[in-house]
Short mmCIF file of C-alpha atoms in Angstrom, two decimals:
data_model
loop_
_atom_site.label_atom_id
_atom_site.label_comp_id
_atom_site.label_asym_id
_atom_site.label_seq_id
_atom_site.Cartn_x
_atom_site.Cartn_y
_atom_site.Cartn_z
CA UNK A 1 215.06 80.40 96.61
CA UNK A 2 212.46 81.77 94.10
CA UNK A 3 212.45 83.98 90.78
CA UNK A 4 210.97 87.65 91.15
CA UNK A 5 210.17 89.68 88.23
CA UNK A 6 208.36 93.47 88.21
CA UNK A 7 207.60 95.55 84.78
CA UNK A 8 206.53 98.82 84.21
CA UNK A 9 205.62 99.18 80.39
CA UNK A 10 203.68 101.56 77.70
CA UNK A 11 201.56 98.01 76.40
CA UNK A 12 200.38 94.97 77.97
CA UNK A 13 202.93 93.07 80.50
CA UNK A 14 201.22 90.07 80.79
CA UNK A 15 202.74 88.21 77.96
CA UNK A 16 206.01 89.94 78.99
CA UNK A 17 205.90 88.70 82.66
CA UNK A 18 205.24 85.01 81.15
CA UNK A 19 207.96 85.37 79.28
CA UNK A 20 210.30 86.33 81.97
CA UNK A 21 209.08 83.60 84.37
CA UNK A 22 210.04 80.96 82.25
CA UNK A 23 213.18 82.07 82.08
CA UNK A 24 213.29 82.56 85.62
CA UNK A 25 212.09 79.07 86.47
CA UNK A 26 214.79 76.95 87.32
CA UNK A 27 214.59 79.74 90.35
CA UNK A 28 210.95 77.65 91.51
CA UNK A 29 209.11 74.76 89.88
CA UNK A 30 206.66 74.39 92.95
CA UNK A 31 204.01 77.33 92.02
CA UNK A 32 203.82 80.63 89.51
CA UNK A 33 202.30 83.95 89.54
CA UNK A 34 201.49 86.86 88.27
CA UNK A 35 199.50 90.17 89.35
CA UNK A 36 198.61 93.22 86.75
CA UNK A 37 197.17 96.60 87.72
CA UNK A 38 195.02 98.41 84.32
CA UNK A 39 193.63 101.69 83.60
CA UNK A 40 190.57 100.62 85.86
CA UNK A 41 192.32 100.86 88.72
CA UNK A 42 192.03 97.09 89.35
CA UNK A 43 194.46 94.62 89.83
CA UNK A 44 194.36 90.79 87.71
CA UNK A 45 195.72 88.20 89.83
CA UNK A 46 196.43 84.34 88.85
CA UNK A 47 198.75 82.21 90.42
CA UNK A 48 198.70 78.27 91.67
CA UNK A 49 200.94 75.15 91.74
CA UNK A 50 202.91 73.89 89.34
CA UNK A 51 204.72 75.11 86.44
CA UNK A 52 204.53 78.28 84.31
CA UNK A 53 203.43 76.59 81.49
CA UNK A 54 200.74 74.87 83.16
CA UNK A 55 199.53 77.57 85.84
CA UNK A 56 198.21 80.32 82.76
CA UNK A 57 196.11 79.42 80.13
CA UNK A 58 195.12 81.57 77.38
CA UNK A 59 191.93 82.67 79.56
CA UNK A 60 193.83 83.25 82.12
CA UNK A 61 196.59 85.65 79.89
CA UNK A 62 193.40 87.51 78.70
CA UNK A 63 192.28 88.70 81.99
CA UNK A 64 195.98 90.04 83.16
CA UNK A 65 195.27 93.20 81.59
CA UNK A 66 197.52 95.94 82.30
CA UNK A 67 201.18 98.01 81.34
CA UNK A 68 202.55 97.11 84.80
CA UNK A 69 202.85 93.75 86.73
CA UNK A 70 205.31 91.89 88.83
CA UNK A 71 205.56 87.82 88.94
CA UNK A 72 206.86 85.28 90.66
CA UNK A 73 208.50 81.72 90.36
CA UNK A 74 208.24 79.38 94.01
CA UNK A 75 211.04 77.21 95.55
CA UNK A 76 209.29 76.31 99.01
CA UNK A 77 212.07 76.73 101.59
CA UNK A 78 209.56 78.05 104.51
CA UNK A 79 206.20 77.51 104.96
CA UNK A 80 203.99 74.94 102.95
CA UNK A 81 203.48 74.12 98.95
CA UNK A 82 199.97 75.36 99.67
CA UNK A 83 198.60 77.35 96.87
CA UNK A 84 197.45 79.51 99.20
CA UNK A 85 201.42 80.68 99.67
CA UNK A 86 202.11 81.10 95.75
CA UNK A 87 202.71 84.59 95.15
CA UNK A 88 202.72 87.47 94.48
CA UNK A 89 200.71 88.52 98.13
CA UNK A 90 198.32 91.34 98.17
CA UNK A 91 196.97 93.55 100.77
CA UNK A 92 194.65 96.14 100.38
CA UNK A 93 196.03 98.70 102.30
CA UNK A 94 197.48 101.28 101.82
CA UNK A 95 197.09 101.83 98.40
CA UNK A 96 196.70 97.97 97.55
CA UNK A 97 200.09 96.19 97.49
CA UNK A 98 201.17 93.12 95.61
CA UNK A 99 204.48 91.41 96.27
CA UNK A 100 206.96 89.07 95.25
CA UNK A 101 209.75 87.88 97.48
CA UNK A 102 212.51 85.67 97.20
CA UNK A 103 214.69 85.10 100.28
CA UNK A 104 213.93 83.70 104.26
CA UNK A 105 213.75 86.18 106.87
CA UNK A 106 215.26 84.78 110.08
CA UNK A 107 212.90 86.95 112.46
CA UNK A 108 209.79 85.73 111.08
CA UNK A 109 208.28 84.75 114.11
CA UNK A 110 208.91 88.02 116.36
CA UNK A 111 207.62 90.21 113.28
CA UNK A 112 204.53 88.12 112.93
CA UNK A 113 203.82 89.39 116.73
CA UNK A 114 205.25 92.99 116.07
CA UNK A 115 202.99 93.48 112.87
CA UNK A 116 200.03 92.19 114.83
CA UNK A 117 200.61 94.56 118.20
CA UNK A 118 201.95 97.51 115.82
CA UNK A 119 198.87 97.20 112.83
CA UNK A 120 196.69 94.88 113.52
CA UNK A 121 197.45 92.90 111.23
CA UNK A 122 196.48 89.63 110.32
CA UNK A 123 199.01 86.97 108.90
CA UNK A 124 196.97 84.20 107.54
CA UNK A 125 200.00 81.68 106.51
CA UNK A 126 202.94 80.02 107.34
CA UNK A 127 205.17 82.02 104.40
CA UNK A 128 207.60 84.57 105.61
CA UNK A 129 207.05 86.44 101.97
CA UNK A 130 203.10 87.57 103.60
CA UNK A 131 205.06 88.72 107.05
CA UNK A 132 207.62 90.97 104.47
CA UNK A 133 204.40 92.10 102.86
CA UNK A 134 202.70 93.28 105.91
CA UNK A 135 205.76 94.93 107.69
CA UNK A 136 206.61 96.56 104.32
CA UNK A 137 202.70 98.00 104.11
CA UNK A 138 202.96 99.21 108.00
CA UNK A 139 205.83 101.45 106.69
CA UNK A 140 203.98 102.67 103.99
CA UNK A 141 201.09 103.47 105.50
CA UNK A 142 203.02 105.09 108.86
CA UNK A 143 204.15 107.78 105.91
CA UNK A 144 200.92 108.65 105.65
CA UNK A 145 200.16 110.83 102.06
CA UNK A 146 197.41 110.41 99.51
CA UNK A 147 200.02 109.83 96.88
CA UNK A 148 203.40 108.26 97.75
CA UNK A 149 206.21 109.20 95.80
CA UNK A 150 209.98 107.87 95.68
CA UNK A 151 211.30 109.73 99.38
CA UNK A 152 208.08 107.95 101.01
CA UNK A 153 208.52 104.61 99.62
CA UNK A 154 212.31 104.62 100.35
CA UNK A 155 211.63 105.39 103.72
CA UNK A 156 209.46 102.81 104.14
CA UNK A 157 212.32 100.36 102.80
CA UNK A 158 214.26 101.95 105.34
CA UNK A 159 211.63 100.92 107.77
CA UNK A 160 211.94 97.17 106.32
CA UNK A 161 215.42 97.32 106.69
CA UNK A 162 215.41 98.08 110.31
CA UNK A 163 213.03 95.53 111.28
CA UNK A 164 213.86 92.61 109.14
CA UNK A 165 216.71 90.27 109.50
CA UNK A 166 217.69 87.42 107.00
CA UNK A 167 217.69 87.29 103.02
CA UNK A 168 214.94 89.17 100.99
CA UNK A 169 214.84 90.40 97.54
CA UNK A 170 211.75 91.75 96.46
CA UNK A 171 209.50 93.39 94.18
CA UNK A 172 206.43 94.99 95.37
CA UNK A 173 203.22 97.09 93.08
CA UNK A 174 201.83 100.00 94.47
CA UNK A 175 198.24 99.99 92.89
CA UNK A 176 198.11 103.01 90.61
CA UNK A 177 201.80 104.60 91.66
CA UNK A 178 204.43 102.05 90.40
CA UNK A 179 206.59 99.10 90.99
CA UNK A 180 209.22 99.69 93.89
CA UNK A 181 212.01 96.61 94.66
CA UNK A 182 214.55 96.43 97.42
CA UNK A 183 217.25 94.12 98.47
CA UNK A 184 218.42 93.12 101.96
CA UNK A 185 221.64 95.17 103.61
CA UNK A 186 224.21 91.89 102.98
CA UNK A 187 223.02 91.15 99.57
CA UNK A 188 222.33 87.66 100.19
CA UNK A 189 219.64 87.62 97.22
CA UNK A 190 220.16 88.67 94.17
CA UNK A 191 218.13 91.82 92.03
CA UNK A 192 219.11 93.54 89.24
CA UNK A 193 217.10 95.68 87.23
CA UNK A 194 217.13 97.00 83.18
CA UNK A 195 215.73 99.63 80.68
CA UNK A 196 214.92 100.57 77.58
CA UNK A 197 213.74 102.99 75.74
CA UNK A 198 210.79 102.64 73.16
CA UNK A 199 208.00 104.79 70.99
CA UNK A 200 205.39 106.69 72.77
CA UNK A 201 202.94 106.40 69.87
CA UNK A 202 203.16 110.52 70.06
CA UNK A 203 206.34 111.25 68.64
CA UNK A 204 208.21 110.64 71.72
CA UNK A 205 210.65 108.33 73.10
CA UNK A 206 209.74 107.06 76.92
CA UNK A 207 211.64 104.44 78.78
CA UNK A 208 210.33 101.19 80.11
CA UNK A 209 211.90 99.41 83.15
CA UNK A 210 212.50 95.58 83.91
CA UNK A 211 213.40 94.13 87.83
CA UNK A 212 214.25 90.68 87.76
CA UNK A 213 216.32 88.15 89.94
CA UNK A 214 218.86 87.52 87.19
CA UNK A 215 220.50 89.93 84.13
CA UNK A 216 219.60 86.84 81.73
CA UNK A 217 215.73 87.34 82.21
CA UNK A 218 216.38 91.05 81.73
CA UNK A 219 218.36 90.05 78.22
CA UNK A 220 215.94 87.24 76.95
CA UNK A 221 213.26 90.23 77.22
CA UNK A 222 215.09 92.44 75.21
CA UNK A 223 216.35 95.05 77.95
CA UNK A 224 219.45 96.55 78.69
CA UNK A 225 221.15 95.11 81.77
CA UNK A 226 221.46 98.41 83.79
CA UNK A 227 223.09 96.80 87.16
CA UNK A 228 222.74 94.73 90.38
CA UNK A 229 220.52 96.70 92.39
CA UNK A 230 222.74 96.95 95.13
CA UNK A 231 223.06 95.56 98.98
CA UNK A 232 220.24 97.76 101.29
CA UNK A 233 219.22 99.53 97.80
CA UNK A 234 215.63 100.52 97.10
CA UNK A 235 214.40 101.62 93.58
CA UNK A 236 211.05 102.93 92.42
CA UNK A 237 209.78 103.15 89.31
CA UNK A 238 206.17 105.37 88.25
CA UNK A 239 203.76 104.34 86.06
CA UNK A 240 205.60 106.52 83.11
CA UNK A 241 208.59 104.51 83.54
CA UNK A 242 211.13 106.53 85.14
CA UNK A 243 213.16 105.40 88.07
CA UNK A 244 214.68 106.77 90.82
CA UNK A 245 217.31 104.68 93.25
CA UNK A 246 218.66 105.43 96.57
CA UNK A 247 220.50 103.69 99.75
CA UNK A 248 217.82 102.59 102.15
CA UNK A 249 220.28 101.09 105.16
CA UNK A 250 223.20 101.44 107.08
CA UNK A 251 226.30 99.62 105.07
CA UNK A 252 226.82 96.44 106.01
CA UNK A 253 229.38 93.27 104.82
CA UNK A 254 228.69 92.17 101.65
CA UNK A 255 227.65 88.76 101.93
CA UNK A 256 225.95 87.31 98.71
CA UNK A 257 224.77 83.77 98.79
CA UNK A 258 227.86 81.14 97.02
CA UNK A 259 224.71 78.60 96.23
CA UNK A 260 223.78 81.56 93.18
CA UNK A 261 226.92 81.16 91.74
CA UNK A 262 227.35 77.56 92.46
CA UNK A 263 224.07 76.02 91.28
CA UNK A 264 221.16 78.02 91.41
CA UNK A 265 221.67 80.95 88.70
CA UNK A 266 221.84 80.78 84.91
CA UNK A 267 224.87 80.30 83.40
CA UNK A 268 224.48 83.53 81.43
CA UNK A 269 223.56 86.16 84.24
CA UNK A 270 226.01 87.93 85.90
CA UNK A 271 225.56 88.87 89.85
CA UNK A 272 227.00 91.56 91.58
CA UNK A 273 229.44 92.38 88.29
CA UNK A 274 230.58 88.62 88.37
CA UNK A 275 229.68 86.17 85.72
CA UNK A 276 227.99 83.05 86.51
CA UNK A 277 229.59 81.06 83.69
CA UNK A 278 233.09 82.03 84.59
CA UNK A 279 233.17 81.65 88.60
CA UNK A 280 232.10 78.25 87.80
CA UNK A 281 235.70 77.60 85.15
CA UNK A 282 237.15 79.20 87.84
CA UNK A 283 236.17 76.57 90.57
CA UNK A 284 237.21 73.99 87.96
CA UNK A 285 240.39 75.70 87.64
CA UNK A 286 241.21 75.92 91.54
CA UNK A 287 240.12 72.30 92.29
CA UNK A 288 242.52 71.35 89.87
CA UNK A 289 245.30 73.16 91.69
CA UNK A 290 244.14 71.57 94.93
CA UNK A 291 244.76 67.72 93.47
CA UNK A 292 247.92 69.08 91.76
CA UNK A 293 249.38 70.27 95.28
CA UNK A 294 248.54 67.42 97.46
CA UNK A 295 249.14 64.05 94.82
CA UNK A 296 250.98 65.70 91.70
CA UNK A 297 250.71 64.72 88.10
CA UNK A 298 250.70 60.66 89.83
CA UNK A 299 247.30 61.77 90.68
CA UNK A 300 245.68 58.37 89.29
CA UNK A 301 242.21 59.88 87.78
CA UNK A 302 241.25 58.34 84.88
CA UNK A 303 238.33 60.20 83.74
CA UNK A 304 236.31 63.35 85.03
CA UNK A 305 232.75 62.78 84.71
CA UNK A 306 230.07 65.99 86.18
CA UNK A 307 226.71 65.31 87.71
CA UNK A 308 224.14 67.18 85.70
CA UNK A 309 223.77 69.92 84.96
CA UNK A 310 225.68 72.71 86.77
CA UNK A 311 228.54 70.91 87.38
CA UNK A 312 229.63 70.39 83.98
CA UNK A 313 231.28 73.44 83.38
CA UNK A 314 233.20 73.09 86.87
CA UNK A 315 234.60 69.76 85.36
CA UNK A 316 235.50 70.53 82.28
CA UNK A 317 238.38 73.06 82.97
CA UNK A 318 239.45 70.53 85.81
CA UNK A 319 239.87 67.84 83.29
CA UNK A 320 241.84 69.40 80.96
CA UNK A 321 244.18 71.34 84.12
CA UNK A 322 244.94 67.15 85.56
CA UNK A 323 245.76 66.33 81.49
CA UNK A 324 242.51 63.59 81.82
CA UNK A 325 239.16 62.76 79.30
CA UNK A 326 236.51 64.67 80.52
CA UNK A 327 233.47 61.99 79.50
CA UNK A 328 229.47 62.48 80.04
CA UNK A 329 228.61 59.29 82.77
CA UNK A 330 224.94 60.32 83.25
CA UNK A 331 221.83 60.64 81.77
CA UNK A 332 219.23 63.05 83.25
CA UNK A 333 215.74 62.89 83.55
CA UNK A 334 214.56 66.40 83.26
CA UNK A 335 211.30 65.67 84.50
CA UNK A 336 212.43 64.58 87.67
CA UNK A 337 212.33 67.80 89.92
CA UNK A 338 215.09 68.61 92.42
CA UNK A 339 215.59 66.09 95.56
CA UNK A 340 217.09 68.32 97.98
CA UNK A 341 213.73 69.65 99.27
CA UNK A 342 211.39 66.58 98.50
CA UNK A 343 209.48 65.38 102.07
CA UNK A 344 211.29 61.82 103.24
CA UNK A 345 214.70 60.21 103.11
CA UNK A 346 213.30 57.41 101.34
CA UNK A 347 211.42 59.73 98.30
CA UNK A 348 214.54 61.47 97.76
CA UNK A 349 216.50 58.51 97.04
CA UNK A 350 213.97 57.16 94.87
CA UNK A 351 213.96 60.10 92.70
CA UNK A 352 218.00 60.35 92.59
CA UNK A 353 217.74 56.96 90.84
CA UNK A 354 214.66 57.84 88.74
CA UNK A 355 216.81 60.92 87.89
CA UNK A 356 220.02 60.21 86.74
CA UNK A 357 221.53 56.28 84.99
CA UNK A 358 224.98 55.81 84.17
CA UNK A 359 226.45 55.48 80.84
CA UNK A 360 228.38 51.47 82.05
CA UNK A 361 231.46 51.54 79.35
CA UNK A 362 232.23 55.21 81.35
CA UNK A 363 232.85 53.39 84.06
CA UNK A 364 234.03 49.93 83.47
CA UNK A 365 237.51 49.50 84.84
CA UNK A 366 238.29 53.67 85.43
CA UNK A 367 239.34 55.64 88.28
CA UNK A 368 236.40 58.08 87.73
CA UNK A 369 236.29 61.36 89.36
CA UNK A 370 233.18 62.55 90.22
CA UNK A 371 232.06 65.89 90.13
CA UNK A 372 229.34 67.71 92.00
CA UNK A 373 228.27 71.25 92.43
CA UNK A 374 226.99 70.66 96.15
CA UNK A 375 226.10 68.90 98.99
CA UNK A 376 223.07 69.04 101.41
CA UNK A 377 221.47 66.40 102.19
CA UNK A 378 224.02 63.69 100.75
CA UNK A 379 221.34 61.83 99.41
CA UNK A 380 222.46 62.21 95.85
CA UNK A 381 226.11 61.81 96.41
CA UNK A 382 225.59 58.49 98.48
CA UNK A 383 223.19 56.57 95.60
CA UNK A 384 225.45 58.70 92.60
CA UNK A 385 228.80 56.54 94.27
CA UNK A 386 227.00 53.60 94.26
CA UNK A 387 225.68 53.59 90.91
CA UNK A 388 229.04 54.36 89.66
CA UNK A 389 230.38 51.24 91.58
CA UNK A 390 227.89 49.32 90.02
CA UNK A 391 228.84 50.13 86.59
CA UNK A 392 231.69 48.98 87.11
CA UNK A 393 234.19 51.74 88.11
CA UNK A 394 237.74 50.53 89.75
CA UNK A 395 237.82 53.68 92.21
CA UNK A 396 235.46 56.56 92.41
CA UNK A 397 236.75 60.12 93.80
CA UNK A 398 234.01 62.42 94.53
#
């Protein structure tokens, strides 16, 4: 679960990339990136651990020179939070290719040996995103011209799409050619992409293109939100800006993951022509209609009360559908990153309680419903119920 993000501009990206990674980063809070290509025919890497904020520094933005770029935002889900797995990846051939990936590919291991036996090549971590890299390069280079243009690079996405398995969005640079992006056949990931059109400083209008993980990053930059790149789509885009799309697998069952509409995606982006903001009323509005059915209007709930953040806009239309307050119980610590993936039982539980404290007069004497957007682990449920007990609630439904 990470945040990609590729540009192809007429000025400097680097600021714009920046720009679009902070809006990207509740995607990743583990490690940022970014990777330019300039008129020198070299590309500006700088990426490390920790947030965007704190991985660029001015002297860093000054050396990201360059009208094209793609960047990234890291959740860790495979491999290590090594800096050495912050991305974008880069190999050098063909043609030098930086990527950005957000997904897990469930092959991983068998490609590892297949790139090895089929390229030579080398895989030097534990992240899935370098294995995408390589097998996405061996396609590219099997084509085998000087200068790749959009039929060769969507074969090679064909060539990814044969050999990979699992959930991959991504957004790779082709040193000196263009940005190209794909998405897996089932859609798991999201990628949507964006235009517009602006001066030429010769008279001329020429168009600018934006690839991004969410329509919201594509908005906050000022694009217009073209569409959803679709499931086993490819798209390339030159260096002049124009773009050219085409199917790049078989069609398959369109199975995008829930947890984007549940919890991990902006409120304001809308995935696969379905806003964020209103599947999540929605759920609200059908968990309502589940109490309703099975203990009526006698349903005893005193008060709904969400657990930050996502699930607040789940509880409020269920409130108001059971005729009960809707109240704020919990206070959250911002700072406090998310538990689900922190190493050991006993350092996620300690962060639960470092992250969230209940509002006691909430509580005190209520039937309090609980609301939550989802559960892994259980390790914030479990300590959330009990610190609800201890405030004093009568009887807590979760």
């Amino acid at each position: 679960m990470c945040g990609v993000v590729g540009i192809v501009s007429s000025s400097p990206v680097n600021q714009q990339l920046y720009d679009a990674l902070l809006a990207l980063q509740h995607r990743g809070q583990d490690s940022a990136g970014m990777v330019t290509w300039d008129d020198s025919n070299r590309l500006n890497l700088r990426k490390g651990n920790g947030l965007v904020r704190d991985v660029f520094e001015e002297r860093h933005m000054n050396r990201l020179r360059g009208n094209m770029g793609v960047g990234h935002v890291r959740y860790p889900t495979a491999g290590t939070s090594s800096a050495a797995e912050a991305q974008p990846m880069y190999v050098n051939a063909p043609y030098g290719i930086s990527l950005a990936h957000n997904g897990n590919l469930t092959n991983a291991e068998r490609l590892e040996t297949d790139v090895f036996r089929a390229g030579l090549r080398h895989v030097n971590t534990t992240s899935d995103s370098e294995i995408l890299l390589n097998v996405f390069a061996h396609e590219l280079h099997k084509v085998g011209v000087f200068d790749p243009g959009p039929e060769h690079v969507f074969a090679a996405i064909a060539g990814v799409n044969r050999r990979c398995r699992g959930a991959y969005a991504a957004v790779a640079m082709i040193n000196g050619h263009g940005i190209a992006a794909f998405r897996d056949p089932h859609g798991i990931r999201p990628l949507a992409f964006g235009m517009r059109m602006v001066d030429d400083g010769n008279g001329g209008r020429r168009r600018e293109v934006m690839i991004a993980s969410e329509s919201s990053a594509i908005n906050i930059l000022g694009f217009e939100f073209v569409r959803d790149i679709r499931p086993g789509e490819g798209i390339f885009v030159d260096r002049k800006g124009e773009y050219v799309t085409q199917r790049c697998a078989a069609p398959a069952a369109h199975t995008p993951c829930i947890f984007e509409h549940v919890y991990l995606a902006r409120e304001d982006s809308i995935m696969d022509d379905v806003s964020v903001y209103k599947a999540r009323l929605r759920m609200g509005e059908k968990l309502a209609k589940r109490i309703l059915a099975r203990f009526g209007d006698d349903h005893g709930i005193d008060v709904v009360i969400p657990i930050p953040e996502s699930s607040r806009t789940c509880a409020i239309p269920l409130a108001y559908a059971l005729g009960v307050k809707f109240r704020e119980g919990f206070v959250k610590n911002r700072y406090i990153g998310r538990t689900f993936i922190m190493p050991g039982q006993s350092q996620r539980t300690k962060s639960v309680q470092q992250k969230l404290n209940a509002i006691e007069l909430e509580f005190q004497g209520k039937n309090v419903l609980l609301v939550e957007d989802s559960i892994v682990r259980g390790t914030t449920t479990g300590e959330i119920v009990r610190q609800a007990r201890k405030a004093g609630a009568r009887k807590v439904y979760m």
